[in-house]
CSV table of C-alpha atoms in Angstrom, one decimal:
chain,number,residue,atom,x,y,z
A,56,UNK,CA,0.0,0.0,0.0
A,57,UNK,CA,1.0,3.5,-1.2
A,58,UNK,CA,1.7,5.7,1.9
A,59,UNK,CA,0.6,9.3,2.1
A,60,UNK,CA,3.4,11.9,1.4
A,61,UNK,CA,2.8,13.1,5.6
A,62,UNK,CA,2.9,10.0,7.0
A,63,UNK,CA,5.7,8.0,6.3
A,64,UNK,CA,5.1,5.1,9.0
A,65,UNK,CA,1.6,5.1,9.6
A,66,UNK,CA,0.2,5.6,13.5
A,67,UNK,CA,3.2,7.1,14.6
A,68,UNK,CA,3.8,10.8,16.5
A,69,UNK,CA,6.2,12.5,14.3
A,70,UNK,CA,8.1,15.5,16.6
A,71,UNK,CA,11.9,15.6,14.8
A,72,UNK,CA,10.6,17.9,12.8
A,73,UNK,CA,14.0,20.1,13.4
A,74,UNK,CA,15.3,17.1,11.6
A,75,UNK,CA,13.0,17.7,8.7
A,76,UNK,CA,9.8,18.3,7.8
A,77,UNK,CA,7.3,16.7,5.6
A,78,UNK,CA,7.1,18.5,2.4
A,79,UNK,CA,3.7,20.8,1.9
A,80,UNK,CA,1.2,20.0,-0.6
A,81,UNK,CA,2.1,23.2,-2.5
A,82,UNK,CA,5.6,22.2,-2.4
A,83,UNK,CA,4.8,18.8,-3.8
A,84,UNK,CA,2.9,20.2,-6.2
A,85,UNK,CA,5.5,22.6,-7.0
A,86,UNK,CA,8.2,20.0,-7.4
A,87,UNK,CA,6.3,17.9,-9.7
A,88,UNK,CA,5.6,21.0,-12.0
A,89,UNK,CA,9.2,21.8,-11.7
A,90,UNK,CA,10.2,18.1,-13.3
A,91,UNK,CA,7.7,18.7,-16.3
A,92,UNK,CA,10.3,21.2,-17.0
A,93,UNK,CA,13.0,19.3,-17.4
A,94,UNK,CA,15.2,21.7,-19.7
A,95,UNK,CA,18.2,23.0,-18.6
A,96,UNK,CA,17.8,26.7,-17.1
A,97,UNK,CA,21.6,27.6,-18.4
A,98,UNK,CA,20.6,26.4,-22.3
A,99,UNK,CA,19.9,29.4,-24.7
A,100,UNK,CA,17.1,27.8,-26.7
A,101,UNK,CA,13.8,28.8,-25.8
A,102,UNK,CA,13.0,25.6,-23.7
A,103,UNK,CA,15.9,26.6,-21.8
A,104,UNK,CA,14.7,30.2,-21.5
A,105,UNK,CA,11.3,28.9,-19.9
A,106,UNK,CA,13.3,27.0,-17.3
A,107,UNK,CA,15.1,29.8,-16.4
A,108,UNK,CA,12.5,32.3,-15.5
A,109,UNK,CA,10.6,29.8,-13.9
A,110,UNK,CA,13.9,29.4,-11.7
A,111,UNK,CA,14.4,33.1,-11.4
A,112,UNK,CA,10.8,33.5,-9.9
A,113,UNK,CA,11.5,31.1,-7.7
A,114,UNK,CA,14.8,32.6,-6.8
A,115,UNK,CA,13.0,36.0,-6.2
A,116,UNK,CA,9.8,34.1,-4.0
A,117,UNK,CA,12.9,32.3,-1.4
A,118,UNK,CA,14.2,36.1,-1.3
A,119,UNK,CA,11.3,37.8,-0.7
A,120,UNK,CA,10.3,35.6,1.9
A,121,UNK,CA,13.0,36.6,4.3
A,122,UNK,CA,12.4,40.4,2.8
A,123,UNK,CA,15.5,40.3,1.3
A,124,UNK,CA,16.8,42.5,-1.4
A,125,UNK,CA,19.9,41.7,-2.2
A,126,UNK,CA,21.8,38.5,-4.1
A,127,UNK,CA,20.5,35.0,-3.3
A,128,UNK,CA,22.7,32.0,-4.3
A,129,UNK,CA,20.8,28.5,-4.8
A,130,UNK,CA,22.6,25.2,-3.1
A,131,UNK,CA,22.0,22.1,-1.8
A,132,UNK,CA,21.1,23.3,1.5
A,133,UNK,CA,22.4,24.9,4.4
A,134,UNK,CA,25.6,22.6,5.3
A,135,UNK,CA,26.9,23.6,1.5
A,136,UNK,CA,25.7,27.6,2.4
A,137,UNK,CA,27.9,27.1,5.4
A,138,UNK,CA,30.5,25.9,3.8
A,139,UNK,CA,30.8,27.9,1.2
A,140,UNK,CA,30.3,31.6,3.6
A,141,UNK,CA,32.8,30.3,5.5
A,142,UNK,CA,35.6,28.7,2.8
A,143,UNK,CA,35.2,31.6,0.7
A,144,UNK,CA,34.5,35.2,2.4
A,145,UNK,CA,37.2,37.5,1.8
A,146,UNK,CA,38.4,38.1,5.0
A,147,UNK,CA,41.2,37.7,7.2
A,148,UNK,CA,40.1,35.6,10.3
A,149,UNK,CA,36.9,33.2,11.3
A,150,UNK,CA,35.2,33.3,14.5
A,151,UNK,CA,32.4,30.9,15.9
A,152,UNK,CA,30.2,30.3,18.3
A,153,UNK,CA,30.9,27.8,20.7
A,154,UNK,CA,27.4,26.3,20.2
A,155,UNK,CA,27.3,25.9,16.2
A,156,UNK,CA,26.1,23.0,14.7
A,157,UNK,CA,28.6,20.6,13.3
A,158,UNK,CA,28.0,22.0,9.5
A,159,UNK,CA,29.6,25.4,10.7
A,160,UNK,CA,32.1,23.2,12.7
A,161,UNK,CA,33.2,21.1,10.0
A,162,UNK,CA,33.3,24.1,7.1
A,163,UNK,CA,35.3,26.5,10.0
A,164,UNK,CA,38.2,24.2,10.3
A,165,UNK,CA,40.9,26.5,12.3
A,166,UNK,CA,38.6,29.3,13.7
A,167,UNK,CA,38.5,31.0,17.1
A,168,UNK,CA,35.9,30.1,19.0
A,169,UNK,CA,33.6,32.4,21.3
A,170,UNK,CA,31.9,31.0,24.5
A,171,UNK,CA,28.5,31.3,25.4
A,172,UNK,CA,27.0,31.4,29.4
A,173,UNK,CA,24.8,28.8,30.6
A,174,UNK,CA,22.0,30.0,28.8
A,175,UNK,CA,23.6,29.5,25.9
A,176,UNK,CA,24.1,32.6,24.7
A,177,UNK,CA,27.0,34.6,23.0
A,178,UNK,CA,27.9,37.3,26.3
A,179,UNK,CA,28.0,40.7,24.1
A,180,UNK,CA,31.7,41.8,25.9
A,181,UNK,CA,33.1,38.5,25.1
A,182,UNK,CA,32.1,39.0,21.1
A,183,UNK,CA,33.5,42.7,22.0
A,184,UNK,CA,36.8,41.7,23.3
A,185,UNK,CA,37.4,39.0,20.6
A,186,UNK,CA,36.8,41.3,17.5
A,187,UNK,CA,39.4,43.9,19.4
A,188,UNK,CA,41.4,45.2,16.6
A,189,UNK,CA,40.5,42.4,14.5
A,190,UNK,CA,39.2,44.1,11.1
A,191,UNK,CA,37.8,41.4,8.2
A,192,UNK,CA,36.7,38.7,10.8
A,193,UNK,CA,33.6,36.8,9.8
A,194,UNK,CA,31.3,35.4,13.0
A,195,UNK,CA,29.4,32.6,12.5
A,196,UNK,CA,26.0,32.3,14.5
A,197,UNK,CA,23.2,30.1,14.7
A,198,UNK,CA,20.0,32.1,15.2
A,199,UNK,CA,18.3,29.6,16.4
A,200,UNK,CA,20.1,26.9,17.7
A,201,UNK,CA,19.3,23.4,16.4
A,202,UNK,CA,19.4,21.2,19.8
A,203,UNK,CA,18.1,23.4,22.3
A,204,UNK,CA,16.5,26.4,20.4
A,205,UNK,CA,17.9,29.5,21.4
A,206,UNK,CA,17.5,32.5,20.0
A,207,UNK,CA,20.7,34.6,19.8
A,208,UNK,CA,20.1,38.6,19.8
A,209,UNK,CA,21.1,38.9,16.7
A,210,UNK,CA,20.3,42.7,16.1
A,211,UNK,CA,22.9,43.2,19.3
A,212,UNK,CA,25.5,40.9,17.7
A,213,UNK,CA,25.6,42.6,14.2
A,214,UNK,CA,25.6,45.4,15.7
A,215,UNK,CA,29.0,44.4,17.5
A,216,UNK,CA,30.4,42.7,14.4
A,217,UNK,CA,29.9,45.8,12.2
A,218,UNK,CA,31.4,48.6,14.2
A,219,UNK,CA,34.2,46.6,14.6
A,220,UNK,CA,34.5,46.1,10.6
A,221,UNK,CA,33.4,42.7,10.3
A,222,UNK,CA,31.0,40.4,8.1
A,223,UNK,CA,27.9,38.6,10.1
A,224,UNK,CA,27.0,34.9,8.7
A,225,UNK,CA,24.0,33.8,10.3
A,226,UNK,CA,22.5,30.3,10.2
A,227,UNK,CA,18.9,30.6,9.8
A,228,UNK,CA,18.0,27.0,8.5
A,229,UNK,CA,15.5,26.8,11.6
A,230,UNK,CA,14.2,30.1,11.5
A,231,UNK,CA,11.1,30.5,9.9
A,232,UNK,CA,10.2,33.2,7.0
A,233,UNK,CA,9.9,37.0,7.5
A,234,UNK,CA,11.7,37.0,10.9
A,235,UNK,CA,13.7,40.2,10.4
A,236,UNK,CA,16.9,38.8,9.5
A,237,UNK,CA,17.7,41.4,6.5
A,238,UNK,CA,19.0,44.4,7.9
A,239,UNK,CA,21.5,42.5,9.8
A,240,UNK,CA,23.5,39.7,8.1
A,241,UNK,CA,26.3,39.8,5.5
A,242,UNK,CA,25.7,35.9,5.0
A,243,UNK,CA,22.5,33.7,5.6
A,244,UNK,CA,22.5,30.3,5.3
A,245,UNK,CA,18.9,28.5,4.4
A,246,UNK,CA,17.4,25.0,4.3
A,247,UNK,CA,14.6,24.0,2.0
A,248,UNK,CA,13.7,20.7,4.2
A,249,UNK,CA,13.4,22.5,7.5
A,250,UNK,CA,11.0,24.5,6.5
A,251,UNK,CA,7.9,22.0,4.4
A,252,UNK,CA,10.3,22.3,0.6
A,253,UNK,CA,11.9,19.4,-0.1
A,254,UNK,CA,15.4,18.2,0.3
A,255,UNK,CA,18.6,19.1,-1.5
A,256,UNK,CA,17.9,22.5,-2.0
A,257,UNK,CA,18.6,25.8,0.3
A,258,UNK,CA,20.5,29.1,-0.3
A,259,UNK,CA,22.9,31.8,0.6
A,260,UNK,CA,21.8,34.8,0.9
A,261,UNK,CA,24.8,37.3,0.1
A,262,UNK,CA,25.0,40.9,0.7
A,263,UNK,CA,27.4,42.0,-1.4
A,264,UNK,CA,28.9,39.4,-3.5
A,265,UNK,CA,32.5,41.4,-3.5
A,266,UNK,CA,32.9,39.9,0.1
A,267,UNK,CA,32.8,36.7,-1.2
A,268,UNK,CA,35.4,34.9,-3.6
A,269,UNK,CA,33.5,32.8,-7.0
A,270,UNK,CA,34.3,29.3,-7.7
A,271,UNK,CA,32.8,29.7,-11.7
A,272,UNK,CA,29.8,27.9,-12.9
A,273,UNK,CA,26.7,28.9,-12.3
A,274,UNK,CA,25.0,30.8,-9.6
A,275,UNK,CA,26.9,34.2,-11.3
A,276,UNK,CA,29.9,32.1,-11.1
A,277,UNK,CA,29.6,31.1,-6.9
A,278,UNK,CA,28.5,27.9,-7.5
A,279,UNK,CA,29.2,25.4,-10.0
A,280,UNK,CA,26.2,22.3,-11.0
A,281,UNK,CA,23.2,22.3,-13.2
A,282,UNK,CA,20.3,24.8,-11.1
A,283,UNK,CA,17.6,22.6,-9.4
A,284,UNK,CA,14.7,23.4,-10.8
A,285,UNK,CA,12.2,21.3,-9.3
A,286,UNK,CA,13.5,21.8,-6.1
A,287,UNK,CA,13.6,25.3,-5.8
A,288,UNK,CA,9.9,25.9,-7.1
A,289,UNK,CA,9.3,23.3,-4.5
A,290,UNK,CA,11.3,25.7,-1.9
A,291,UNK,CA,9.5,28.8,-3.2
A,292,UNK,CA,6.1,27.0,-2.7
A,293,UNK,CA,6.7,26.1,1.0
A,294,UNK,CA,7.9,29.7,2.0
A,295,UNK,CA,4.4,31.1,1.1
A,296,UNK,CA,2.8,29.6,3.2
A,297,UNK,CA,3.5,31.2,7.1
A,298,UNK,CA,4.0,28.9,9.2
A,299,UNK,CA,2.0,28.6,12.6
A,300,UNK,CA,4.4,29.7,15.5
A,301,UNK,CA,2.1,31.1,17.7
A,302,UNK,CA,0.3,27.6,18.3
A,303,UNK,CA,4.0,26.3,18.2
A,304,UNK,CA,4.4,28.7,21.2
A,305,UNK,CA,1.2,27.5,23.1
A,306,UNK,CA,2.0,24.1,22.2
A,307,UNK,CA,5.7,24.3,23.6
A,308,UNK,CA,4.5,25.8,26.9
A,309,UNK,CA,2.2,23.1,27.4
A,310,UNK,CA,5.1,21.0,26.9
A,311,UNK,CA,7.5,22.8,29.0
A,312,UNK,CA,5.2,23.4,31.7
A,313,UNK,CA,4.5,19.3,32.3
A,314,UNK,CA,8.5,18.5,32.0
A,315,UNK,CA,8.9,20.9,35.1
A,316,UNK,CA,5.7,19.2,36.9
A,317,UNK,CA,7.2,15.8,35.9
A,318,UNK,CA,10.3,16.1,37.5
A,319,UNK,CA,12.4,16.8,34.2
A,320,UNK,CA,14.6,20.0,33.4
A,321,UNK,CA,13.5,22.2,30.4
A,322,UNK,CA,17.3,22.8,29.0
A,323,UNK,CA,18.0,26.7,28.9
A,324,UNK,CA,14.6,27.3,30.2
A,325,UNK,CA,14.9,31.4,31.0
A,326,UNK,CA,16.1,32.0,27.2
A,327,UNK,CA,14.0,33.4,24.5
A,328,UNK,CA,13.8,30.0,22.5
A,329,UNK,CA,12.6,28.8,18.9
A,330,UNK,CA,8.5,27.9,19.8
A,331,UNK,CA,9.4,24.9,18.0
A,332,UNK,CA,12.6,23.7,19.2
A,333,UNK,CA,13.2,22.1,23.2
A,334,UNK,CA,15.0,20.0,24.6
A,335,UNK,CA,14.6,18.2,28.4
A,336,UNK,CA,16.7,16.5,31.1
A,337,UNK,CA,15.1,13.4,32.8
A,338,UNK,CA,17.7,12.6,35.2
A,339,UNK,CA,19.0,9.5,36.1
A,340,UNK,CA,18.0,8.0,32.0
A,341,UNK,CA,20.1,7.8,29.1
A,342,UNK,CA,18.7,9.5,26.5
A,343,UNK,CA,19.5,6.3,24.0
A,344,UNK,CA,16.9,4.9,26.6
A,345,UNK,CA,14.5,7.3,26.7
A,346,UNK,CA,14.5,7.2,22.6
A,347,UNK,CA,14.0,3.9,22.7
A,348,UNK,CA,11.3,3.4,25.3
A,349,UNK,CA,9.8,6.7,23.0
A,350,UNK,CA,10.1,5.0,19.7
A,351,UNK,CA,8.5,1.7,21.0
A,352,UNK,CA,5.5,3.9,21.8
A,353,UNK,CA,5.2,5.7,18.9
A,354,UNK,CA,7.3,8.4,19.0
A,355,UNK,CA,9.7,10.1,16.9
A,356,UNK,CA,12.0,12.2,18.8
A,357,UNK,CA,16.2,12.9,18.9
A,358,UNK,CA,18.6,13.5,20.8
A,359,UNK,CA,20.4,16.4,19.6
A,360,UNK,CA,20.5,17.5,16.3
A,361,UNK,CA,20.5,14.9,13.2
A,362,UNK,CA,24.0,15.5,12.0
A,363,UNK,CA,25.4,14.5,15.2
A,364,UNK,CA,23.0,12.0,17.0
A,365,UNK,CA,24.0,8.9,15.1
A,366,UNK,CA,27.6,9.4,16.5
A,367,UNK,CA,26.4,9.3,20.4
A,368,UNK,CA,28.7,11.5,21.5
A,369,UNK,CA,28.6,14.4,23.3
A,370,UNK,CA,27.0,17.3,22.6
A,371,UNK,CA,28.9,20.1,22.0
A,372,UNK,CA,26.2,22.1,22.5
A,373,UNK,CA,25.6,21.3,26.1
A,374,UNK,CA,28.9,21.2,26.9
A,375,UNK,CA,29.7,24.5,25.6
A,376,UNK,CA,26.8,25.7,28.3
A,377,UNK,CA,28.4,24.1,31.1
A,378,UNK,CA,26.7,21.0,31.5
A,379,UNK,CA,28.6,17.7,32.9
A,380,UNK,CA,28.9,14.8,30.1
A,381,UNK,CA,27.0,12.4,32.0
A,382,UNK,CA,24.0,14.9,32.7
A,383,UNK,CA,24.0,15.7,28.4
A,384,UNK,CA,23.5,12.3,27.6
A,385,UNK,CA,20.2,12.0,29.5
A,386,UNK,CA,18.7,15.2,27.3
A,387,UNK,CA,16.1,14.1,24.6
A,388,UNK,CA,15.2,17.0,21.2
A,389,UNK,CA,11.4,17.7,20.5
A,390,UNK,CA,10.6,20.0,17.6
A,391,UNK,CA,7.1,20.7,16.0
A,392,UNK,CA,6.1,20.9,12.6
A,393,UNK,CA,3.2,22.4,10.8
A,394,UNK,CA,1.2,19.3,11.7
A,395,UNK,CA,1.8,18.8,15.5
A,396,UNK,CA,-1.4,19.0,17.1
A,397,UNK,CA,-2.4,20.0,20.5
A,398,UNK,CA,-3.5,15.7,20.7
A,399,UNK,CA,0.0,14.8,19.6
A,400,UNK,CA,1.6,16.8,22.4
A,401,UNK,CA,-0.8,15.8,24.9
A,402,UNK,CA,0.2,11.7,24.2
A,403,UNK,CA,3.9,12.6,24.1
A,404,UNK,CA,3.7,14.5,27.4
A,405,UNK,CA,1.7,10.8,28.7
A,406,UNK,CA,4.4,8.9,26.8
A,407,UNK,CA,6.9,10.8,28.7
A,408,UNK,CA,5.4,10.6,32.1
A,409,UNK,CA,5.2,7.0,31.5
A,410,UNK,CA,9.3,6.6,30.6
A,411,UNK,CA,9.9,8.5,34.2
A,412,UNK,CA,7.1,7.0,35.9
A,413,UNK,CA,9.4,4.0,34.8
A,414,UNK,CA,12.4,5.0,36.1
A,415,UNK,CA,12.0,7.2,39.0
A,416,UNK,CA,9.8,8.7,41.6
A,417,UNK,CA,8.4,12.3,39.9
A,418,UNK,CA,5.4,14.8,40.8
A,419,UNK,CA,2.1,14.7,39.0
């Protein structure tokens, strides 16, 4: 039997959706208009001429969605974005955040690294004191971090990175649409599967292209491969539709709230977080346990963010914020999607209670 395109194991409780996200129906749709147009947007002849406004109106859709009006290079998704903001920027010295996720990591190779506090966030006179009479350094941040969800102030940040004559490269592959990132990055890096498009495509947005060195090929010479055609109409089509964070909020509070009243620990609870994106302590349980006991039930869930997870190890995340080894491997990842209902939440949060109820002695 065929399975529906938003349910890919039936009767499950899907809440990785930081991992990905199911692809909308106007993305689908998209897609599959995008692969009747199979020409080649770079060939002169007219077919190729069709593909290539087709592509350009998507281009201009993923731009205008984040309100921005400057140059937008297509990739594969965020890790390549990453990788090529931070290979390729003309300047003189790399700096990220200690809490990055391991895309930045791996792309940053020898960079300085900035700490965060306990709430994970980046302390304004520690950004201050490493850009000291550093001119040309690029800073890498994660708006919204990928494990625990925390919002960095970015507007303070740029702020901080541009008097002191630096570029700002901002990872907003969790973020979604028309959150105000324009007036303040030099570099965004986007994800088409985070946010309902499908995967394999994403972008970098670019401020001024002179900050950053070309490659040749396409993309105006910044990245070389045949443009995706399908895949960014797909893209295009998931960014118009807004996405529902305030019942993300509502629904994360719930969440929150019955962690705390179970006997768990809401991970950097006093931050301004993603309404989509938590993460929770039950101490005393391995979070391999926990996602078993979870999955058993019904559950999709993570522990930490999907790059890293399969690996088990530590996250650096955590650790960057203080907390002991053995404490981060009992923390468990929940992230909503467009579908998460206020029913799906309410069955994880008995799931949950059931794991603990398990394992230790907790309030009701």
């Amino acid at each position: 039997m065929e399975l529906a395109l938003s349910d890919p194991v039936p009767n499950r409780i899907y809440l990785d959706h930081a991992a990905t996200t199911a692809m909308t129906a106007a993305a689908v749709d998209a897609v599959m208009s995008g692969m009747a147009r199979w020409a080649n947007p770079s060939s002169p002849h007219a077919e190729g001429r069709a593909a290539r406004a087709a592509l350009e109106r998507a281009r201009g859709g993923v731009a205008s969605a984040y309100g921005w009006r400057h140059e937008t290079l297509l990739t594969s998704g965020a890790s390549e974005s990453l990788g090529i903001a931070l290979g390729r920027s003309v300047v003189t010295r790399r700096l990220l955040s200690a809490v990055e996720h391991d895309a930045a990591i791996r792309a940053g190779g020898e960079s300085a690294w900035l700490p965060v506090g306990s709430d994970g966030i980046i302390d304004p006179d520690a950004l201050r004191a490493a850009l000291a009479d550093q001119p040309r350094t690029l800073v890498a941040v994660q708006w919204a971090n990928s494990e625990t969800g925390v919002r960095q102030p970015i507007e303070t940040v740029a702020d901080i990175v541009h008097q002191a004559g630096g570029l700002l490269l901002v990872d907003a592959a969790q973020m979604p649409a028309n959150d105000g990132l324009s007036d303040h990055a030099d570099f965004i890096a986007l994800s088409g599967h985070k946010r309902g498009g499908p995967p394999g495509i994403g972008a970098l947005l670019v401020r001024d292209l002179a900050t950053l060195r070309p490659s040749g090929g396409q993309e105006r010479g910044y990245r070389a491969g045949t443009e995706n055609l399908p895949a960014t109409l797909g893209y295009a089509a998931a960014l118009a539709e807004a996405e529902p964070v305030d019942r993300w909020a509502m629904l994360r509070a719930r969440l929150d709230d019955a962690v705390r009243r179970s006997g768990g620990v809401v991970v950097a609870d006093d931050s301004e977080r993603h309404p989509a994106i938590a993460s929770y302590h039950l101490p005393g349980v391995a979070s391999a346990a926990q996602l078993i006991r979870l999955d058993a039930s019904g559950f999709a869930v993570s522990a930490g963010s999907a790059c890293s997870s399969g690996s088990m190890k530590p996250s650096n995340v955590l650790a960057a914020m203080g907390w002991a080894e053995a404490a981060s491997r009992e923390v468990i990842r929940v992230s909503f999607g467009r579908s998460t209902s206020e029913a799906d939440v309410e069955a994880f949060i008995a799931a949950w209670r059931g794991v603990a109820r398990a394992t230790r002695t907790f309030a009701a």
